[in-house]
Coordinates of C-alpha atoms in Angstrom, one line a residue:
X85 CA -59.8 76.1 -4.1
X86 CA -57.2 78.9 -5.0
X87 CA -53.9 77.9 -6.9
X88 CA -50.9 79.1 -6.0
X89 CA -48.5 81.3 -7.7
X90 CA -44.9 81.2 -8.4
X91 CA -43.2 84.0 -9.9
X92 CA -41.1 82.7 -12.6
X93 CA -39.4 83.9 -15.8
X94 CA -39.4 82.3 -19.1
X95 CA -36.1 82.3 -20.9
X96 CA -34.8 80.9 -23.7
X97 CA -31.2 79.3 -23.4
X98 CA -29.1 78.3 -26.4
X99 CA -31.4 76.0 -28.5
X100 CA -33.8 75.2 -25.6
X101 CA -36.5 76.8 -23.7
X102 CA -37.7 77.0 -19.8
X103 CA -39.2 78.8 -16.5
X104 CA -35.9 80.2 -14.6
X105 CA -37.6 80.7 -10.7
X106 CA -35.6 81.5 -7.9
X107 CA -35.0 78.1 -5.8
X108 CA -36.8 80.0 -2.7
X109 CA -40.1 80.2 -4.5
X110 CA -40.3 76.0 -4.3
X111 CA -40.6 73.2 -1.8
X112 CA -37.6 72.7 -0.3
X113 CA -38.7 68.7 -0.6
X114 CA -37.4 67.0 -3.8
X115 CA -41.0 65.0 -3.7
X116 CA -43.4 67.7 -3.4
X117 CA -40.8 69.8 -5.9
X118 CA -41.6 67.1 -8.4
X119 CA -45.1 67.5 -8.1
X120 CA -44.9 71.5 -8.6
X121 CA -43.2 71.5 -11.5
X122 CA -44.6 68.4 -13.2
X123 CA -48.1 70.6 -12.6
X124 CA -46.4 74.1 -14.0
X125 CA -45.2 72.3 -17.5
X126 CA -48.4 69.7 -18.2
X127 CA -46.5 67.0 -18.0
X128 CA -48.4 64.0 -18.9
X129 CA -49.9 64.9 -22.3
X130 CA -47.9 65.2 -25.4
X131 CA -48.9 68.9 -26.1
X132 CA -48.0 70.1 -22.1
X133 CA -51.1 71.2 -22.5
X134 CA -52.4 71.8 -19.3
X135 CA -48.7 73.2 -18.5
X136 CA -46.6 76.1 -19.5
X137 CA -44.0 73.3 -21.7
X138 CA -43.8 72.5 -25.0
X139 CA -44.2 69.5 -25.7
X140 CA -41.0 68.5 -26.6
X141 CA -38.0 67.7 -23.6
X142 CA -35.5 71.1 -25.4
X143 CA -39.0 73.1 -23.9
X144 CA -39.9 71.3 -20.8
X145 CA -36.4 71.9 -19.0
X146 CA -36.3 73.7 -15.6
X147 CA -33.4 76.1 -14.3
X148 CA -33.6 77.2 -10.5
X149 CA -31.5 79.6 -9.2
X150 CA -30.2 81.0 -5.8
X151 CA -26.9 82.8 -4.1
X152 CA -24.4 80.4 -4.0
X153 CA -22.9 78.8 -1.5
X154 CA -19.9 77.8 -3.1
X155 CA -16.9 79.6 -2.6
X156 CA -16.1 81.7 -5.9
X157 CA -19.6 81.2 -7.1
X158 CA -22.3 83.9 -7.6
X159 CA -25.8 81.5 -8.2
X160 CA -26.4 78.3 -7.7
X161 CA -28.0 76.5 -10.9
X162 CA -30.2 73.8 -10.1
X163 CA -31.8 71.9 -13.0
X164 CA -34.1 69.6 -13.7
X165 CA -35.6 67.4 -16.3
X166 CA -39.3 67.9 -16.6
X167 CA -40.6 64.6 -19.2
X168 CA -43.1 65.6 -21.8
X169 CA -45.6 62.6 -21.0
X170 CA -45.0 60.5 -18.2
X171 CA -45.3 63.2 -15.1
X172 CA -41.5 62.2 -14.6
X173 CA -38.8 64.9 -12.9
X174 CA -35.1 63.9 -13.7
X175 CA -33.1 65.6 -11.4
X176 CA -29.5 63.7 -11.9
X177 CA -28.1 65.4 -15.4
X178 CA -27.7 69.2 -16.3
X179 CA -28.2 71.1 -19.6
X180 CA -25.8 73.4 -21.3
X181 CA -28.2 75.4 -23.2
X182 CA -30.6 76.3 -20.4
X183 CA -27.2 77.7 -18.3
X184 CA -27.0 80.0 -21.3
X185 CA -29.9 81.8 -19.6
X186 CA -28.4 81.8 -16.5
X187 CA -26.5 84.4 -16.1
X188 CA -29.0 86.7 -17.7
X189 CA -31.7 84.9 -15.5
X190 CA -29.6 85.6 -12.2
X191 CA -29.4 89.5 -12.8
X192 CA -33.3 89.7 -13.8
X193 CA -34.1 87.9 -10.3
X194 CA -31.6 90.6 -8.5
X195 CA -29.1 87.8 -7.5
X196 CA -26.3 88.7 -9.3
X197 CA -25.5 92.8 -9.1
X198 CA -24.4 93.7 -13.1
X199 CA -20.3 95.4 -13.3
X200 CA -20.6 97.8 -15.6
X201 CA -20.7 97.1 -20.1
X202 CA -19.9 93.6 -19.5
X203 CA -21.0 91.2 -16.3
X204 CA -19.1 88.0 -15.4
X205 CA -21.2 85.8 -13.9
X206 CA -19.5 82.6 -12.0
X207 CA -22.1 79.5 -11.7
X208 CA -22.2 76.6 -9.4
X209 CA -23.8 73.2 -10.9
X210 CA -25.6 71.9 -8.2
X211 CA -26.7 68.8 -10.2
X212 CA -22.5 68.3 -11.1
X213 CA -20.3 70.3 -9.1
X214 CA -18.9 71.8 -12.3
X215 CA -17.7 75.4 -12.4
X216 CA -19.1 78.0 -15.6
X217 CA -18.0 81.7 -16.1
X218 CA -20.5 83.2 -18.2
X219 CA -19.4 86.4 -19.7
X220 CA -23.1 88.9 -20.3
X221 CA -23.4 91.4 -22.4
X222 CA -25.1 94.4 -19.3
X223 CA -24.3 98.1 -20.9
X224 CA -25.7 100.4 -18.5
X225 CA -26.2 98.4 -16.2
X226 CA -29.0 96.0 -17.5
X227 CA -28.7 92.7 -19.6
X228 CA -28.6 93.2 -23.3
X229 CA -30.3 90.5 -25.8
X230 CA -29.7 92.2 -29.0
X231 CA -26.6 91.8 -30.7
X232 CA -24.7 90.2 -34.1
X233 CA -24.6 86.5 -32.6
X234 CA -26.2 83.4 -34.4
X235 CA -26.2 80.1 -32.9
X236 CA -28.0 77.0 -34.9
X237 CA -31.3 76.5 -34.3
X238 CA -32.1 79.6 -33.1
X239 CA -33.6 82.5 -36.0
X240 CA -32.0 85.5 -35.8
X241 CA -29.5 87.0 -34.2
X242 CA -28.7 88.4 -30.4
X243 CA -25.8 89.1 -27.8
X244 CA -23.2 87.0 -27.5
X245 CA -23.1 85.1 -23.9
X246 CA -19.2 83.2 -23.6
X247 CA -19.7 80.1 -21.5
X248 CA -16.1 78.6 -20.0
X249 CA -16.7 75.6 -18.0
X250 CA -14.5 74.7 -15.8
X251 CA -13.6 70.9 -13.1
X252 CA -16.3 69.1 -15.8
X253 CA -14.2 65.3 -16.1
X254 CA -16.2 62.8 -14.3
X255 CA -18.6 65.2 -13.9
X256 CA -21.3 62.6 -12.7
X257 CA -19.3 59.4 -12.5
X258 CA -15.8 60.8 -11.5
X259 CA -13.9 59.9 -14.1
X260 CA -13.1 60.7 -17.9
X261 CA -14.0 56.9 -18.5
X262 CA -15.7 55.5 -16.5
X263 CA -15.1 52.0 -17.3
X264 CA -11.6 52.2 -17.5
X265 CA -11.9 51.1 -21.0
X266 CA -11.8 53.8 -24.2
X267 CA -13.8 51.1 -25.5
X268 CA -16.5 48.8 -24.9
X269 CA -18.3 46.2 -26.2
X270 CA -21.8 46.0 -25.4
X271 CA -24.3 43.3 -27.4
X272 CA -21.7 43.5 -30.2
X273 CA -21.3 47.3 -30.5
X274 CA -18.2 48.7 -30.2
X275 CA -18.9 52.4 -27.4
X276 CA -17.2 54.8 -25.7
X277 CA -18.0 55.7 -22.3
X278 CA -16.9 59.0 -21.2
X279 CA -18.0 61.6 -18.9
X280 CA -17.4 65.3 -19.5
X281 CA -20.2 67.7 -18.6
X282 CA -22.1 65.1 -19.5
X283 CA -21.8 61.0 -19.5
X284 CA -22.6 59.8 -22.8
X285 CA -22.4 56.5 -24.2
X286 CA -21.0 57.2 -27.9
X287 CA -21.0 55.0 -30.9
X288 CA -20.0 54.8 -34.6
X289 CA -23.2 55.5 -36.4
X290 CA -22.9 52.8 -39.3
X291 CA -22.7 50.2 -36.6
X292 CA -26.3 50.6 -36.3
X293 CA -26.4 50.4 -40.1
X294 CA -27.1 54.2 -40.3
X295 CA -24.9 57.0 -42.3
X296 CA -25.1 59.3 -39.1
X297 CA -26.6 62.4 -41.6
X298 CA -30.4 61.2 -40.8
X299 CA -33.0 64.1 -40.0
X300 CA -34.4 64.2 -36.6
X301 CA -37.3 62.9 -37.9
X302 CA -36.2 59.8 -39.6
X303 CA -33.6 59.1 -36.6
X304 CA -37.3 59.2 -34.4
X305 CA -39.2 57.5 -37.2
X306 CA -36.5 54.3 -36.4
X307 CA -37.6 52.8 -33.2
X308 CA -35.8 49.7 -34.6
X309 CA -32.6 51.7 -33.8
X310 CA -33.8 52.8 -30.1
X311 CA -34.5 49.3 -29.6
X312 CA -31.4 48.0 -30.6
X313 CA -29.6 51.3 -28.3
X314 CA -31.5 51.2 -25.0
X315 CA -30.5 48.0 -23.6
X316 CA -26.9 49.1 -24.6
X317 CA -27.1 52.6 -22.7
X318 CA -28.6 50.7 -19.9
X319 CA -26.0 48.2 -19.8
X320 CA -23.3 51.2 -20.2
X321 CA -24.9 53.0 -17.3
X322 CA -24.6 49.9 -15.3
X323 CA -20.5 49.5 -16.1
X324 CA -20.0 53.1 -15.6
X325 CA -21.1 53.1 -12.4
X326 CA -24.5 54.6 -12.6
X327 CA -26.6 51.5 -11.3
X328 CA -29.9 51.0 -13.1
X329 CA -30.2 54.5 -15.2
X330 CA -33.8 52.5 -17.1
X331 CA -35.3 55.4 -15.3
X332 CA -33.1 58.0 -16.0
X333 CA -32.4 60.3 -19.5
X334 CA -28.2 60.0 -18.4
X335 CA -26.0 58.5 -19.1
X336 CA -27.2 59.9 -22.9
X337 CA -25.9 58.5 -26.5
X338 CA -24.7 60.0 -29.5
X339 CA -24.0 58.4 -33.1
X340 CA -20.5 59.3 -34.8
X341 CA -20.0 60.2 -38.8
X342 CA -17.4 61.7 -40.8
X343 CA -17.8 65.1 -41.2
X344 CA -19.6 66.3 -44.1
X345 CA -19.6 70.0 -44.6
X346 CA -16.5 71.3 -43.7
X347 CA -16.5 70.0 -39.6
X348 CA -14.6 67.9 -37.4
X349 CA -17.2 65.1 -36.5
X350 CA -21.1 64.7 -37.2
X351 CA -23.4 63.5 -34.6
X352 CA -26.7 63.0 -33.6
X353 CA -27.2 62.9 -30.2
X354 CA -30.0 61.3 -28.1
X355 CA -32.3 62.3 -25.1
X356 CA -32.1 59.5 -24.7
X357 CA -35.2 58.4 -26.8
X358 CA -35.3 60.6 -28.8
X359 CA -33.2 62.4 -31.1
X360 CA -32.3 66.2 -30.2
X361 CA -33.1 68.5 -32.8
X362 CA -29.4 70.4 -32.5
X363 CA -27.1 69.3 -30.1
X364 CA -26.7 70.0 -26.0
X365 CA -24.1 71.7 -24.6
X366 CA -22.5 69.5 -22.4
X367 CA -23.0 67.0 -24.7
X368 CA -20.9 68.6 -27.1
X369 CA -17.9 69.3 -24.6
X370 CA -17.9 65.2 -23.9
X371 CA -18.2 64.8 -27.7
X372 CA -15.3 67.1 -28.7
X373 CA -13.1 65.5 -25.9
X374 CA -13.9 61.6 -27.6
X375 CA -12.9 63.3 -30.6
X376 CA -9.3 64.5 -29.3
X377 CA -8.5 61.2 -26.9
X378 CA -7.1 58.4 -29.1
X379 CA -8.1 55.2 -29.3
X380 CA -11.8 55.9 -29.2
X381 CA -14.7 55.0 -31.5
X382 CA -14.4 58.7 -33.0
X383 CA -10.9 58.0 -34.1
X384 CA -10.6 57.9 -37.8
X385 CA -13.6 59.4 -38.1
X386 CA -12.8 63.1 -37.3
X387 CA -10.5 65.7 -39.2
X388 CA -8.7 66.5 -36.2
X389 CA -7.9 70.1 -35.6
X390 CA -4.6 72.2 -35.5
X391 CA -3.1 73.5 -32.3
X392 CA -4.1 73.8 -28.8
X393 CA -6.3 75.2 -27.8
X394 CA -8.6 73.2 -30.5
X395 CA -11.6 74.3 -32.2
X396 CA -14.1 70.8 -32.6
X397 CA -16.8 71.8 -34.8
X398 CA -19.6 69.0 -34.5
X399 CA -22.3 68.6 -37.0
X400 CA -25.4 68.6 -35.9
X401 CA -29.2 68.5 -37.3
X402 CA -29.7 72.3 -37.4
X403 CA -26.0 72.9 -38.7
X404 CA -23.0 73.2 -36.2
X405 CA -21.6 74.2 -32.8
X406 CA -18.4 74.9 -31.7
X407 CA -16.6 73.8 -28.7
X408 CA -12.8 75.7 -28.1
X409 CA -10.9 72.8 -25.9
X410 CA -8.0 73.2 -24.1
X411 CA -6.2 70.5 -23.1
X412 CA -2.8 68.0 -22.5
X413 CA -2.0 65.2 -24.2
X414 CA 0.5 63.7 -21.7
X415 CA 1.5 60.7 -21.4
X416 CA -1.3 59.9 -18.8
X417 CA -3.9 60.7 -21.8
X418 CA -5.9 63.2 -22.5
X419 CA -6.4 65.7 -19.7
X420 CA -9.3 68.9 -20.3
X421 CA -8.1 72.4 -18.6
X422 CA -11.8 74.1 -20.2
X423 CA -14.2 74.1 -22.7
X424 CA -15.8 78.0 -24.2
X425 CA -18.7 78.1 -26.1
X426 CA -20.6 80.9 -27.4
X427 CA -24.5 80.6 -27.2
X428 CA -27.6 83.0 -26.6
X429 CA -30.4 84.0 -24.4
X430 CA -33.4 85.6 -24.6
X431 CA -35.9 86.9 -22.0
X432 CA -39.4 85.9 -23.7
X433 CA -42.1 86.5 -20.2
X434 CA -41.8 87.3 -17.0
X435 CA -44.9 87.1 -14.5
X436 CA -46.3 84.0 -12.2
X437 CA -47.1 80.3 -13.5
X438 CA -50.3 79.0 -11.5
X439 CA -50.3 75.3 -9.9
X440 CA -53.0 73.6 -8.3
X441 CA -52.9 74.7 -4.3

């Protein structure tokens, strides 16, 4: 029997990798979507290797793009979650990095018309709601990938994409904290639960007995420590209004560390079973917010920044990302206006990805 093919490109986005298709070319059905793109990446063997993924969940990530249908917006961004092994499709969280490609993606796929040297593109989150200019590099007309920016965890460098997000506080849950608490206590761990861009359980890292400056590989070596942290992100997800997340890689969970190399904050931050080998994008606009609300777990942790807007640099694996924040601190707390980051994209294929008919 024939297969059927899908025309699709494949994009690198920040510090993670993907097929960007236009939302047309799939089932409209969540169900037989699942089954499409769980055939398309192999998942369900640890190399993808009957798939077009790469064995690891920064390269088996899914963007799916359309015009929009929100007012102001240009494309509709429609992620998903592809797992590496268990043939799994998480549809409920976003990702940061692959919306670097978006933009670029949009005007590839003719959905997005380029304005002349420079393009801004507006996105439409439909797994959040949350808003995203993203600023392109398009002289003459067409997207440029070459250029003086470096990101970490990426070789090289290539044009500069801006990202400012926009309406991300209780992105999934509705609410900056979404236990009412700026901290918990959860099977004698002391977490903060917050929700911006992303919802993320976050904890001191030497509460787990850990220094927080642990390479990926030890962090994944430790199943001690995932453990000990599962039942706690469950039982987070639960009080934040998530329901039974067992299923689910959100709400995620970072560890917290003094900075050591001239930062604000270290982290490792979690997939949520395993560690990521930089750090997400979303996830660092929720990090970078625990760092500037007081009374968190990150508090006395960080070297807090001058002025507003603030420039959190979070230490990550690879090195460091930067997240510009500007916000209030009123007397109602913290409140986020927007979050700009600076990232990278690069086209690597275009053509058609074949799945079983």
């Amino acid at each position: 029997m024939a297969q059927t093919a899908i025309p699709f490109l494949l994009m690198r986005g920040g510090t993670s990798r993907g097929p960007y298709f236009r939302r047309e070319d799939l089932p409209s059905e969540l169900v037989d979507l699942e089954r499409v793109l769980v055939a398309a990446l192999g998942s369900g063997h640890p190399l993808n290797i009957d798939g077009i993924g790469g064995g690891t969940a920064v390269t088996t990530k899914v963007a799916m793009l359309s015009k929009s249908k929100e007012p102001g917006c240009d494309v509709d961004y429609f992620f998903a979650q592809v797992s590496v092994a268990d043939r799994k499709v998480d549809f409920r969280p976003t990702c940061g990095n692959i919306l670097s490609g978006v933009g670029p993606a949009a005007i590839e796929l003719g959905i997005v018309l380029t304005t002349e040297d420079v393009t801004r593109v507006r996105i439409h989150s439909v797994n959040t709601g949350a808003k995203v200019e993203a600023v392109v590099q398009t002289p003459g007309g067409t997207v440029s990938y070459e250029g003086d920016a470096s990101i970490d965890g990426v070789p090289g460098t290539a044009a500069p994409i801006y990202l400012n997000f926009m309406d991300v506080v209780g992105s999934s849950t509705g609410a900056l904290l979404p236990t009412g608490n700026l901290v918990d206590e959860i099977d004698g761990i002391a977490v903060t639960c917050m929700d911006v861009a992303m919802p993320i359980v976050i904890a001191r890292a030497d509460a787990f007995g850990l220094s927080g400056y642990e390479t990926v590989e030890e962090l994944d070596a430790n199943r001690a420590f995932y453990e000990r942290m599962e039942p706690i992100r469950r039982e987070a997800g639960l009080r934040m209004g998530m329901g039974d997340v067992s299923s689910s890689v959100v709400p995620k969970f970072a560890l917290l560390s003094p900075p050591r190399d001239g930062g604000t904050i270290t982290a490792r931050y979690f997939m949520p079973l395993n560690c990521h080998p930089t750090m997400a994008v979303t996830g660092a606009q929720c990090l970078a917010s625990c760092v500037l609300t007081p009374g968190t777990v990150a508090e006395g942790l960080a070297t807090l920044p001058d002025g507003i807007p603030a420039l959190v640099k979070i230490e990550h694996p690879s090195g460091a990302i930067d997240v510009t924040v500007d916000y209030e601190d009123s007397s109602e707390g913290f409140v986020l206006k927007s979050a700009g980051l600076l990232r990278t994209a690069r086209l690597l294929a275009r053509g058609e990805v074949l799945v079983p008919k």
